[in-house]
N, CA, C and O atoms as a printed pandas DataFrame, in Angstrom:
     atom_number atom_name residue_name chain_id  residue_number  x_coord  y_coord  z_coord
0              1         N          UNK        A               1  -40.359   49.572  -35.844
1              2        CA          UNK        A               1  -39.327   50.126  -34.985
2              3         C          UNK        A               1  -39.116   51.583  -35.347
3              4         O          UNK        A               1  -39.065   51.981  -36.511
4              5         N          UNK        A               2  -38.959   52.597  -33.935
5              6        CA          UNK        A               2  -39.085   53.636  -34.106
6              7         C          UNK        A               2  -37.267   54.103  -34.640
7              8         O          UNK        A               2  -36.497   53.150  -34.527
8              9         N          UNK        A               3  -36.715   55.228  -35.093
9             10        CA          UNK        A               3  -35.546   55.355  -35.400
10            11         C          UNK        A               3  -34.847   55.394  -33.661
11            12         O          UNK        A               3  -33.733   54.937  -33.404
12            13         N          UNK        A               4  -35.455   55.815  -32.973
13            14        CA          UNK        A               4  -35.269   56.216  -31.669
14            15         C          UNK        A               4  -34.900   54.940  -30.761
15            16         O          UNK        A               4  -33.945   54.807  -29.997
16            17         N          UNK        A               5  -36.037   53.954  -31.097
17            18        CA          UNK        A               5  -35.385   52.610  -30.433
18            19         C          UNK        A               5  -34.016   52.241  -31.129
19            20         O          UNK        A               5  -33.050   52.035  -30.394
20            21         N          UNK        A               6  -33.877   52.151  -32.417
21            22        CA          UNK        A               6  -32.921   51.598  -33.117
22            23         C          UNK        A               6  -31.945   52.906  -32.849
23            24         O          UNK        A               6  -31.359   53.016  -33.926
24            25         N          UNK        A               7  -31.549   53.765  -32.136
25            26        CA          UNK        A               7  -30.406   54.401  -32.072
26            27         C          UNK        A               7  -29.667   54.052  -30.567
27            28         O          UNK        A               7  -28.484   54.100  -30.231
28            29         N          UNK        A               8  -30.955   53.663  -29.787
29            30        CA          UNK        A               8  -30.322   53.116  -28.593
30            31         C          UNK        A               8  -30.021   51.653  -28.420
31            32         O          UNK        A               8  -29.221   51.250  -27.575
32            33         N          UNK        A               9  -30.874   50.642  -29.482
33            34        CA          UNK        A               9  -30.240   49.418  -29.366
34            35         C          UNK        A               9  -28.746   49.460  -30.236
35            36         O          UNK        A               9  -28.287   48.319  -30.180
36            37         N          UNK        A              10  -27.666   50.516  -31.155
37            38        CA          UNK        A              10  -27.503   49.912  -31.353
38            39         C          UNK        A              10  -25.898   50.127  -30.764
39            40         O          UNK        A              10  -24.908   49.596  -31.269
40            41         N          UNK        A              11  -25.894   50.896  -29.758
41            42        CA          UNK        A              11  -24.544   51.390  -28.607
42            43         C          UNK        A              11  -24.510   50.125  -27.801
43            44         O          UNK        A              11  -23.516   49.470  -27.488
44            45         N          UNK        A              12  -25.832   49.886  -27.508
45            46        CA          UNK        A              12  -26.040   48.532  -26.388
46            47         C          UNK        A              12  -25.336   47.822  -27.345
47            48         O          UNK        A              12  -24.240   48.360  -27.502
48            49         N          UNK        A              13  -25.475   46.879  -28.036
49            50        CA          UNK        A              13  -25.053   45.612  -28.880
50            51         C          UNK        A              13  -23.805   45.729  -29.084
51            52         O          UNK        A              13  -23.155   44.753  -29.459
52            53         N          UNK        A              14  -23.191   47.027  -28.861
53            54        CA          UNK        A              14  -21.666   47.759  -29.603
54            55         C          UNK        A              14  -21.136   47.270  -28.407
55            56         O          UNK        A              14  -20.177   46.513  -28.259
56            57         N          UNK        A              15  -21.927   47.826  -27.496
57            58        CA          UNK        A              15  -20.933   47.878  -26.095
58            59         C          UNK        A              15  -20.774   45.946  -25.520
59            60         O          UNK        A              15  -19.715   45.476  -25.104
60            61         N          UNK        A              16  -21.968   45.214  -25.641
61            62        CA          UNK        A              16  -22.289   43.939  -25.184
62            63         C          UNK        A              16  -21.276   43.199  -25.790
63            64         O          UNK        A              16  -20.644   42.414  -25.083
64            65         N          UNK        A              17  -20.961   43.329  -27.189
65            66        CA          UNK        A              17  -20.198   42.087  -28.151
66            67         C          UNK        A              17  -18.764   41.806  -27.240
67            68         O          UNK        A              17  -18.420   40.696  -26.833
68            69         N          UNK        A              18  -17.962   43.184  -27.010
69            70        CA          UNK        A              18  -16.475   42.812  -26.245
70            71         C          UNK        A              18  -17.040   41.983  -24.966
71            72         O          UNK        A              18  -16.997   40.763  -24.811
72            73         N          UNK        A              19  -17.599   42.994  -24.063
73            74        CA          UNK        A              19  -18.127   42.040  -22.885
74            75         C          UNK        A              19  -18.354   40.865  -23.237
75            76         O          UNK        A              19  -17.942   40.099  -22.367
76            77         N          UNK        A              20  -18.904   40.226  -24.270
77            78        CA          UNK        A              20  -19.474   38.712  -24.260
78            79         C          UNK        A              20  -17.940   38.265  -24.502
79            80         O          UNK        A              20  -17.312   37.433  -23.847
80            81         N          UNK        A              21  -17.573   38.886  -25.407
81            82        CA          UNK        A              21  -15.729   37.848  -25.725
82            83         C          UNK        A              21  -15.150   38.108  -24.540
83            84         O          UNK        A              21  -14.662   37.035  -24.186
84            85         N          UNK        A              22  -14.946   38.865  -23.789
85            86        CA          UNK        A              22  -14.380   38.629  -22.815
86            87         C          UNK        A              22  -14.748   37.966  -21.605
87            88         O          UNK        A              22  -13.834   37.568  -20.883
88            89         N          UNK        A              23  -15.902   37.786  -21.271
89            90        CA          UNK        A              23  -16.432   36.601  -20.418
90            91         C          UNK        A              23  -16.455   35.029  -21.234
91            92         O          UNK        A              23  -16.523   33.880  -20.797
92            93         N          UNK        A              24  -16.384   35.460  -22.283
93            94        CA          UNK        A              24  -16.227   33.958  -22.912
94            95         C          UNK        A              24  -14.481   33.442  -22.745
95            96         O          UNK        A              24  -14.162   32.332  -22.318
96            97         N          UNK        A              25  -13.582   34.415  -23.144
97            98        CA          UNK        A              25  -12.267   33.804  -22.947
98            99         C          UNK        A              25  -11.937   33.504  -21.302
99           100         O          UNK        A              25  -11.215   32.567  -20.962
100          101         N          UNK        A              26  -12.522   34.365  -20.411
101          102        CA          UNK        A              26  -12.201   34.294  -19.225
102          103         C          UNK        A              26  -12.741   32.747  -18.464
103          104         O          UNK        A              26  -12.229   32.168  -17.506
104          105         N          UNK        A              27  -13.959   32.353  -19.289
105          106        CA          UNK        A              27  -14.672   31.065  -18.990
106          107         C          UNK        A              27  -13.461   30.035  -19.057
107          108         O          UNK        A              27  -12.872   29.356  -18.216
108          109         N          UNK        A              28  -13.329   30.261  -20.714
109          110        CA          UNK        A              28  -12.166   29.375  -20.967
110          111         C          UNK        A              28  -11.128   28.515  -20.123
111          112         O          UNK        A              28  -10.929   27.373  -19.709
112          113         N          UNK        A              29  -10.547   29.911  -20.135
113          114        CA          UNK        A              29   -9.386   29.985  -19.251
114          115         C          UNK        A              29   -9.379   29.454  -17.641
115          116         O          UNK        A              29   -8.368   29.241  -16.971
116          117         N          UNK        A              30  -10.640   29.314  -17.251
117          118        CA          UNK        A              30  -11.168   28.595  -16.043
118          119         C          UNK        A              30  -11.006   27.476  -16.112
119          120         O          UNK        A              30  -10.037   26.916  -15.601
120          121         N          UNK        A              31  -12.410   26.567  -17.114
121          122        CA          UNK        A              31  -12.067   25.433  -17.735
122          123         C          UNK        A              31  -10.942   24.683  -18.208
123          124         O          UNK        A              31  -10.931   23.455  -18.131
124          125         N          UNK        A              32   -9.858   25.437  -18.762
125          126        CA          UNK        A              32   -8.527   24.891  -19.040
126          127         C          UNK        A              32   -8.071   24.719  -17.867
127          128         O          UNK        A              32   -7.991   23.505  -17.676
128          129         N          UNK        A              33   -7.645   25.436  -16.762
129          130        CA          UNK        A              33   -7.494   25.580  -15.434
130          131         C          UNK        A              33   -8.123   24.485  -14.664
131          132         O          UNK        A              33   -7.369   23.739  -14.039
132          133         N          UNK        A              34   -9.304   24.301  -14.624
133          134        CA          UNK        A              34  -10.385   23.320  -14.072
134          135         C          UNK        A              34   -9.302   21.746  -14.139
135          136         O          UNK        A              34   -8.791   21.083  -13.236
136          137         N          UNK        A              35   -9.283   21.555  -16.111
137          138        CA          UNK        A              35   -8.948   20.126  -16.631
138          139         C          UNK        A              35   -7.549   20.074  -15.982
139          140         O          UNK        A              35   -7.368   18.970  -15.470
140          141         N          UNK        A              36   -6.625   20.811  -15.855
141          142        CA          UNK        A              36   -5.469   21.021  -15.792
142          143         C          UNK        A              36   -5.066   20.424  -14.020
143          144         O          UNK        A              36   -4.001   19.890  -13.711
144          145         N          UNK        A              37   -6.268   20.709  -13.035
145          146        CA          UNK        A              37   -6.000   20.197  -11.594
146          147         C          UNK        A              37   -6.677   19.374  -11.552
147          148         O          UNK        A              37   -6.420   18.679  -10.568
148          149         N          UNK        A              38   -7.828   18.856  -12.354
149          150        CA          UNK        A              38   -8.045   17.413  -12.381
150          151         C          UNK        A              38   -6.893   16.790  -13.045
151          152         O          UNK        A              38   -6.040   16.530  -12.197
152          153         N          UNK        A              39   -6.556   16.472  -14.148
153          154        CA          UNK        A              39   -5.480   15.876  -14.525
154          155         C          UNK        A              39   -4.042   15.482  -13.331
155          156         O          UNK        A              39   -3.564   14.427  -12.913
156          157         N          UNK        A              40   -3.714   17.039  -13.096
157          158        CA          UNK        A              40   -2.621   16.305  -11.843
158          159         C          UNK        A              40   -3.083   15.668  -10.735
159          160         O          UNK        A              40   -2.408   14.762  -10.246
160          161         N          UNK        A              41   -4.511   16.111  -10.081
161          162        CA          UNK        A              41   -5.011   15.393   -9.204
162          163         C          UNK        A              41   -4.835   13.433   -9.502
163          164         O          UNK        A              41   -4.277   12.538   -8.869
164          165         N          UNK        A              42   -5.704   13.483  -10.887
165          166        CA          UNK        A              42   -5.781   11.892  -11.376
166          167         C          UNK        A              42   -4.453   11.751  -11.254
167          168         O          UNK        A              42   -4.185   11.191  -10.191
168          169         N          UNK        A              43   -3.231   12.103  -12.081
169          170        CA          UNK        A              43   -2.047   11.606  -12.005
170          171         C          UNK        A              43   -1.433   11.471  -10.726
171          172         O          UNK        A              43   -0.759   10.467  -10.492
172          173         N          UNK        A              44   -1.566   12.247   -9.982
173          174        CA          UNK        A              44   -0.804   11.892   -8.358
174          175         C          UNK        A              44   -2.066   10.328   -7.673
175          176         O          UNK        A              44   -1.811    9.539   -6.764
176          177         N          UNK        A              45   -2.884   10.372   -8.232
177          178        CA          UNK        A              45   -4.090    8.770   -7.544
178          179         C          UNK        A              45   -3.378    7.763   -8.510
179          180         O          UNK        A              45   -2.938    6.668   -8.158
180          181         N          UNK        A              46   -3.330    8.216   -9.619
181          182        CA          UNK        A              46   -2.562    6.587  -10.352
182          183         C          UNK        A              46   -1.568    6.778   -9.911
183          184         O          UNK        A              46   -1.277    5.674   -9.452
184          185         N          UNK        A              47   -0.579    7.584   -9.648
185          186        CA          UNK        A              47    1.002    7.196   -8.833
186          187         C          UNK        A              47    0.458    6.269   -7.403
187          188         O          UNK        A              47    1.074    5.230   -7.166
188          189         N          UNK        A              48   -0.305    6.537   -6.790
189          190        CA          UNK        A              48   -0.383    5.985   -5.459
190          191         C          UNK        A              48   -0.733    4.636   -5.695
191          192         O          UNK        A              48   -0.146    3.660   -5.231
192          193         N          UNK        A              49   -2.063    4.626   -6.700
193          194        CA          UNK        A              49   -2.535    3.266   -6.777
194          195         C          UNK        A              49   -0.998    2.421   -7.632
195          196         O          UNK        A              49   -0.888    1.195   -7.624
196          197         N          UNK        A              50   -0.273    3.057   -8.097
197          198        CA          UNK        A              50    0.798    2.526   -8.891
198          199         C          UNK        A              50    1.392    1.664   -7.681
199          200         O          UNK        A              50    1.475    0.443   -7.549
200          201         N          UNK        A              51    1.811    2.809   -6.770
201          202        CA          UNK        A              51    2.831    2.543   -5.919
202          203         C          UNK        A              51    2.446    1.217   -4.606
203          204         O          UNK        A              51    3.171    0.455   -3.967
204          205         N          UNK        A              52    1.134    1.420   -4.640
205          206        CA          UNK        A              52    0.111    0.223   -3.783
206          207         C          UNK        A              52    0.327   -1.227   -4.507
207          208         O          UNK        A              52    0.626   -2.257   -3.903
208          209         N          UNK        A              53    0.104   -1.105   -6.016
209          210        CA          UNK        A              53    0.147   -2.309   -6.843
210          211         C          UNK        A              53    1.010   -3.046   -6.863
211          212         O          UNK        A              53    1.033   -4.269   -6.997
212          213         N          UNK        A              54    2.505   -1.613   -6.599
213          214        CA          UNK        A              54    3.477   -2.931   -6.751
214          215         C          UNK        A              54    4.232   -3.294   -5.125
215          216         O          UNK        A              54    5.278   -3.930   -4.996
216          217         N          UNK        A              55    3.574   -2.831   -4.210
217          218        CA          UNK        A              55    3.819   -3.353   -3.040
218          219         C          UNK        A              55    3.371   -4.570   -2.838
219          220         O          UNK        A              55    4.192   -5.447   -2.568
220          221         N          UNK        A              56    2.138   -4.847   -2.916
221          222        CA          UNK        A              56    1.036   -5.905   -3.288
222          223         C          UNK        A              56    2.287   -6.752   -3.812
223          224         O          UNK        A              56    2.931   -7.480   -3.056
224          225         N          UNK        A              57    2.576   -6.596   -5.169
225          226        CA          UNK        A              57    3.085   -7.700   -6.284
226          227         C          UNK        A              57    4.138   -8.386   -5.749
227          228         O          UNK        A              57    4.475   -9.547   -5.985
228          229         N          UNK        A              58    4.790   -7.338   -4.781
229          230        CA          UNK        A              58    6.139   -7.677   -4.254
230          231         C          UNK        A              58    5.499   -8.555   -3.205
231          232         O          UNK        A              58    5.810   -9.728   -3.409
232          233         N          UNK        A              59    4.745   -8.408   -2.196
233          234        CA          UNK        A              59    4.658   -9.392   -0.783
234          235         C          UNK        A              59    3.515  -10.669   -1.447
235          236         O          UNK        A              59    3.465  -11.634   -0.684
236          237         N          UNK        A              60    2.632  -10.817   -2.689
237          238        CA          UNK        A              60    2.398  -12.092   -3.517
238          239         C          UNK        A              60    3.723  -12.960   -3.519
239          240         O          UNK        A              60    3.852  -14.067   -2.997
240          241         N          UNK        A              61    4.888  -12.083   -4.360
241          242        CA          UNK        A              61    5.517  -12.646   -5.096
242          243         C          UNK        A              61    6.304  -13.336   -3.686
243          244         O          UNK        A              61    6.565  -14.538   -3.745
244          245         N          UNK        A              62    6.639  -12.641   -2.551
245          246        CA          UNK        A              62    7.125  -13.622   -1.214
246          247         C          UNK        A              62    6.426  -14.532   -1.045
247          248         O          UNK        A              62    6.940  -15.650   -1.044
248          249         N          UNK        A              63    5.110  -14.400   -0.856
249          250        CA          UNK        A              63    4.418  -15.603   -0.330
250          251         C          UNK        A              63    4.479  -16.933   -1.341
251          252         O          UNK        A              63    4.168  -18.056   -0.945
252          253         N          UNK        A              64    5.067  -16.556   -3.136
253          254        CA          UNK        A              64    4.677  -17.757   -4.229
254          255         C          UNK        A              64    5.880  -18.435   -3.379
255          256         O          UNK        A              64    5.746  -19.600   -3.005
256          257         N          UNK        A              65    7.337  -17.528   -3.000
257          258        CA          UNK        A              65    8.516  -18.022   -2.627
258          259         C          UNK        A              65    8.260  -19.130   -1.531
259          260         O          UNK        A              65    8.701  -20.276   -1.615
260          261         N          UNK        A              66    7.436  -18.609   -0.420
261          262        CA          UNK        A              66    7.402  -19.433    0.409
262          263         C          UNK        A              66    6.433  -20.837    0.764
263          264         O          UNK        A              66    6.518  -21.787    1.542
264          265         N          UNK        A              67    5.272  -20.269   -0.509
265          266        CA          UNK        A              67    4.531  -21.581   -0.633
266          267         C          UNK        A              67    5.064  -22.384   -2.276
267          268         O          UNK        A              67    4.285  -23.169   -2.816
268          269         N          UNK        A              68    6.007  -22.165   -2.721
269          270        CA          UNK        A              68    6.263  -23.484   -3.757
270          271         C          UNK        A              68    7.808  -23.853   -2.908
271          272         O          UNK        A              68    8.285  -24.948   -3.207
272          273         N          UNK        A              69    8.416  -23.204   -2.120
273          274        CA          UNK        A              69    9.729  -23.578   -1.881
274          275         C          UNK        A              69    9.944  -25.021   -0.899
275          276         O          UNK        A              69    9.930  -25.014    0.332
276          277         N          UNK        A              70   10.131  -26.168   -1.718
277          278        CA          UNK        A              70   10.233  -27.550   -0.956
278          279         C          UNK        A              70   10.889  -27.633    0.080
279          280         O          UNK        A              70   10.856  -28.792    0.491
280          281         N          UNK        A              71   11.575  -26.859    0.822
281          282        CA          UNK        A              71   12.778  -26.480    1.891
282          283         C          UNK        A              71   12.052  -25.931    3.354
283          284         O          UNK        A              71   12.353  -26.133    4.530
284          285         N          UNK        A              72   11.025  -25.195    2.752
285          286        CA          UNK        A              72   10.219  -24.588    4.232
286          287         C          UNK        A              72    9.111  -25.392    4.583
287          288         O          UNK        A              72    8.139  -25.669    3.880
288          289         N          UNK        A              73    9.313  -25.678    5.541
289          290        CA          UNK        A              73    8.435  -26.451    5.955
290          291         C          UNK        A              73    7.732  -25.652    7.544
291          292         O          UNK        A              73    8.049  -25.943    8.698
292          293         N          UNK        A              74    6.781  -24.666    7.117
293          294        CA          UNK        A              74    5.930  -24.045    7.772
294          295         C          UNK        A              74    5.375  -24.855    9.539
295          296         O          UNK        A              74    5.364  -24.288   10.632
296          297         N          UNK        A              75    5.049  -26.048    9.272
297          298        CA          UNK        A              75    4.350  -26.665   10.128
298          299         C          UNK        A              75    4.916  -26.534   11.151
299          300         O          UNK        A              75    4.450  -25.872   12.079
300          301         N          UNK        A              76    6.325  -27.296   11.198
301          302        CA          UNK        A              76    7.382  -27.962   11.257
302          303         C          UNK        A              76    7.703  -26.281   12.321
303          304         O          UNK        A              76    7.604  -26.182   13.544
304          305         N          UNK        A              77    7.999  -25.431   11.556
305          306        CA          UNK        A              77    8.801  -24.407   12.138
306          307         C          UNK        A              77    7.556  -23.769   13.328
307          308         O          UNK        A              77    7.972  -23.350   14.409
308          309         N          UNK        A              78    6.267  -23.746   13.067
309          310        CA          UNK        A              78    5.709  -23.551   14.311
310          311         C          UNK        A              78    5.423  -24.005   15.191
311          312         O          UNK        A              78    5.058  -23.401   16.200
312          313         N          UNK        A              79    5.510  -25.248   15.057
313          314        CA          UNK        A              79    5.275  -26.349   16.260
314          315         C          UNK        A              79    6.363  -26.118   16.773
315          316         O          UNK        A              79    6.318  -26.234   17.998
316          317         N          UNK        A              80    8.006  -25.647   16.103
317          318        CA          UNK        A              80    9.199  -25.688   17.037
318          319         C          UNK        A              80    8.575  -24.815   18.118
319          320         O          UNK        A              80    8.193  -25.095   19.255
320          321         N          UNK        A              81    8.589  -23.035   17.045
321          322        CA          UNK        A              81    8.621  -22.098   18.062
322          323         C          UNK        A              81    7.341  -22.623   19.140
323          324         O          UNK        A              81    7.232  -21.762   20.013
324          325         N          UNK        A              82    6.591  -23.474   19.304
325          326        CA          UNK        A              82    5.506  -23.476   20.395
326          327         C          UNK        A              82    5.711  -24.188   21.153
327          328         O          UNK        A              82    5.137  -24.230   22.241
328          329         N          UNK        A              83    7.009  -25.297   20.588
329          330        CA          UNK        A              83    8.114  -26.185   21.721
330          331         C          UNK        A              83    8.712  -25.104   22.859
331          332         O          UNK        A              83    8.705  -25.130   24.090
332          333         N          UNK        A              84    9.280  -24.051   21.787
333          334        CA          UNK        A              84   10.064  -23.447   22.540
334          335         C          UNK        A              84    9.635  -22.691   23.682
335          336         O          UNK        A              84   10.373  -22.458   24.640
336          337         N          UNK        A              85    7.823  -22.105   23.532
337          338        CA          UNK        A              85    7.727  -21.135   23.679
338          339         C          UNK        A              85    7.198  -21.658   25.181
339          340         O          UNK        A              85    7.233  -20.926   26.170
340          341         N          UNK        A              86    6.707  -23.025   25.202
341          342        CA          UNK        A              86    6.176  -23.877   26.117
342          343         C          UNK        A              86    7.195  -23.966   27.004
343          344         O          UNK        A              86    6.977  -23.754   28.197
344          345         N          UNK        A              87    7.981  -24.171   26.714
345          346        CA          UNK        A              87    9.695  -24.619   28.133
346          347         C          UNK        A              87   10.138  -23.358   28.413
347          348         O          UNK        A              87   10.865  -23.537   29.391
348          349         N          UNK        A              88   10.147  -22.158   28.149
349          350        CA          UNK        A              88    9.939  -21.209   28.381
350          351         C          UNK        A              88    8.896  -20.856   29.764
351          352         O          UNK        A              88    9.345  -20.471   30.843
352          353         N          UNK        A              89    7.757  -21.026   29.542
353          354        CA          UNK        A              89    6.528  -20.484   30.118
354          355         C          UNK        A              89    6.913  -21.921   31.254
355          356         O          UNK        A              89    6.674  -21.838   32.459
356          357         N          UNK        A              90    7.377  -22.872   30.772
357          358        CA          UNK        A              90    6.953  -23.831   32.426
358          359         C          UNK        A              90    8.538  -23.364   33.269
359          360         O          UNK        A              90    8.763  -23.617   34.453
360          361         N          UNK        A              91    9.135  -22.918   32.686
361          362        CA          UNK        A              91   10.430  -22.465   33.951
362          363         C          UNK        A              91   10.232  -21.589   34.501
363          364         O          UNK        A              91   10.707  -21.474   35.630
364          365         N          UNK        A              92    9.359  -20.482   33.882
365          366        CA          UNK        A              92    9.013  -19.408   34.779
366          367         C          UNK        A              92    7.476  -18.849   35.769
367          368         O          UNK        A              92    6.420  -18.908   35.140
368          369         N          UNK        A              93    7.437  -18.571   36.571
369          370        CA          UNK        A              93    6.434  -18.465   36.964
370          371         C          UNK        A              93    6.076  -18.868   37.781
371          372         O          UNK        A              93    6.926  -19.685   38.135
372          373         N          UNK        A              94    4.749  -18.881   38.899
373          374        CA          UNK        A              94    4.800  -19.596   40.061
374          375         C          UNK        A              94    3.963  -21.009   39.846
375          376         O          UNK        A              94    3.673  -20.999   38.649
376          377         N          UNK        A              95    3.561  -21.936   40.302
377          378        CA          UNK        A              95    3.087  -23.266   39.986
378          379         C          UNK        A              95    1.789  -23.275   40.814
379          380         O          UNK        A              95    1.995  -23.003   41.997
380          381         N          UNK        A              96    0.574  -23.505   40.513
381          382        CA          UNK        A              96   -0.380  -23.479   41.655
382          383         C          UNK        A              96   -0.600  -24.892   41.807
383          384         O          UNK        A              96   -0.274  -25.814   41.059
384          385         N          UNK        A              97   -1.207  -24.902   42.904
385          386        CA          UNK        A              97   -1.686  -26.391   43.819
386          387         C          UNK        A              97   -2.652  -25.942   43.710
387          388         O          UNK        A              97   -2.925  -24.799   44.078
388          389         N          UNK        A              98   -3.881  -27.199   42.856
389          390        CA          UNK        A              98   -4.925  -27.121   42.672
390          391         C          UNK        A              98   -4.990  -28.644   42.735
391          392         O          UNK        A              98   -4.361  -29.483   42.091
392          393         N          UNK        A              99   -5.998  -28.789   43.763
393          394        CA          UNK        A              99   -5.796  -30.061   43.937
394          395         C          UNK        A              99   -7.252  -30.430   43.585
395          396         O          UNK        A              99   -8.175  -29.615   43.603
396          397         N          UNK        A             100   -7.422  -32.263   43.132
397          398        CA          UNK        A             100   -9.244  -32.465   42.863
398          399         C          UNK        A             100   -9.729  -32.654   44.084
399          400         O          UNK        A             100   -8.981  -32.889   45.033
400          401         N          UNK        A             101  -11.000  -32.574   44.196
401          402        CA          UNK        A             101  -11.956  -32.947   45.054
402          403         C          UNK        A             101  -12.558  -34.454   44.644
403          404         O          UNK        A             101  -13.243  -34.387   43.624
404          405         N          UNK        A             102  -12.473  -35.562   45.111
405          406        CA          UNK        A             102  -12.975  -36.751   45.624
406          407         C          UNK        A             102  -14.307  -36.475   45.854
407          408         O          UNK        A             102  -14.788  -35.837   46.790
408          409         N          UNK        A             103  -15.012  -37.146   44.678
409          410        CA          UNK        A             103  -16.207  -37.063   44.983
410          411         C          UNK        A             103  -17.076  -38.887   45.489
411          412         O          UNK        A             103  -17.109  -39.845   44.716
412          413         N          UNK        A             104  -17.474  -38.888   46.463
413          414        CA          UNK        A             104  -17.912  -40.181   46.781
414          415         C          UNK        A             104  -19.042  -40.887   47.002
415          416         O          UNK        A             104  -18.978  -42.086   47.273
């Protein structure tokens, strides 16, 4: 190495070292940034999935009510409403004459 190379490498290397720390902290500071909106991102998805779970738990926990409860009797209550819904539908409406054909 000539003295001549080594007087110009060694301003370059002088000048490069801050530049490198300072693109290195600035990286950083991205990355921290980066983790920082993933994190609230994840935390606002587990609030939702939170908030889903216990909707869920709540309309299970109706249905344990209504299938161990000896008092409801499911069957029973839809066959009413289809009593009802039947005397209903034959009072209203017009009646057709459809008469069979005799076949001989």
């Amino acid at each position: 190495m000539d003295a001549g190379f080594l007087a110009l490498l060694i301003p370059i290397i002088g000048v490069s070292i801050p530049i490198v720390a300072i693109w290195s902290k600035h990286r950083q500071k991205m990355m921290e940034m980066q983790i920082g909106a993933t994190a609230e991102a994840s935390a606002e998805k587990a609030a939702q999935y939170a908030s889903q779970i216990q909707r869920l738990e709540d309309r299970v926990q109706v249905l344990e009510r209504i299938v161990t409860d000896r008092g409801y009797d499911v069957a029973t209550q839809i066959e009413a409403l289809r009593d009802t819904r039947q005397v209903e539908e034959a009072g209203s409406g017009v009646p057709l004459e459809i008469a069979k054909k005799e076949t001989a």
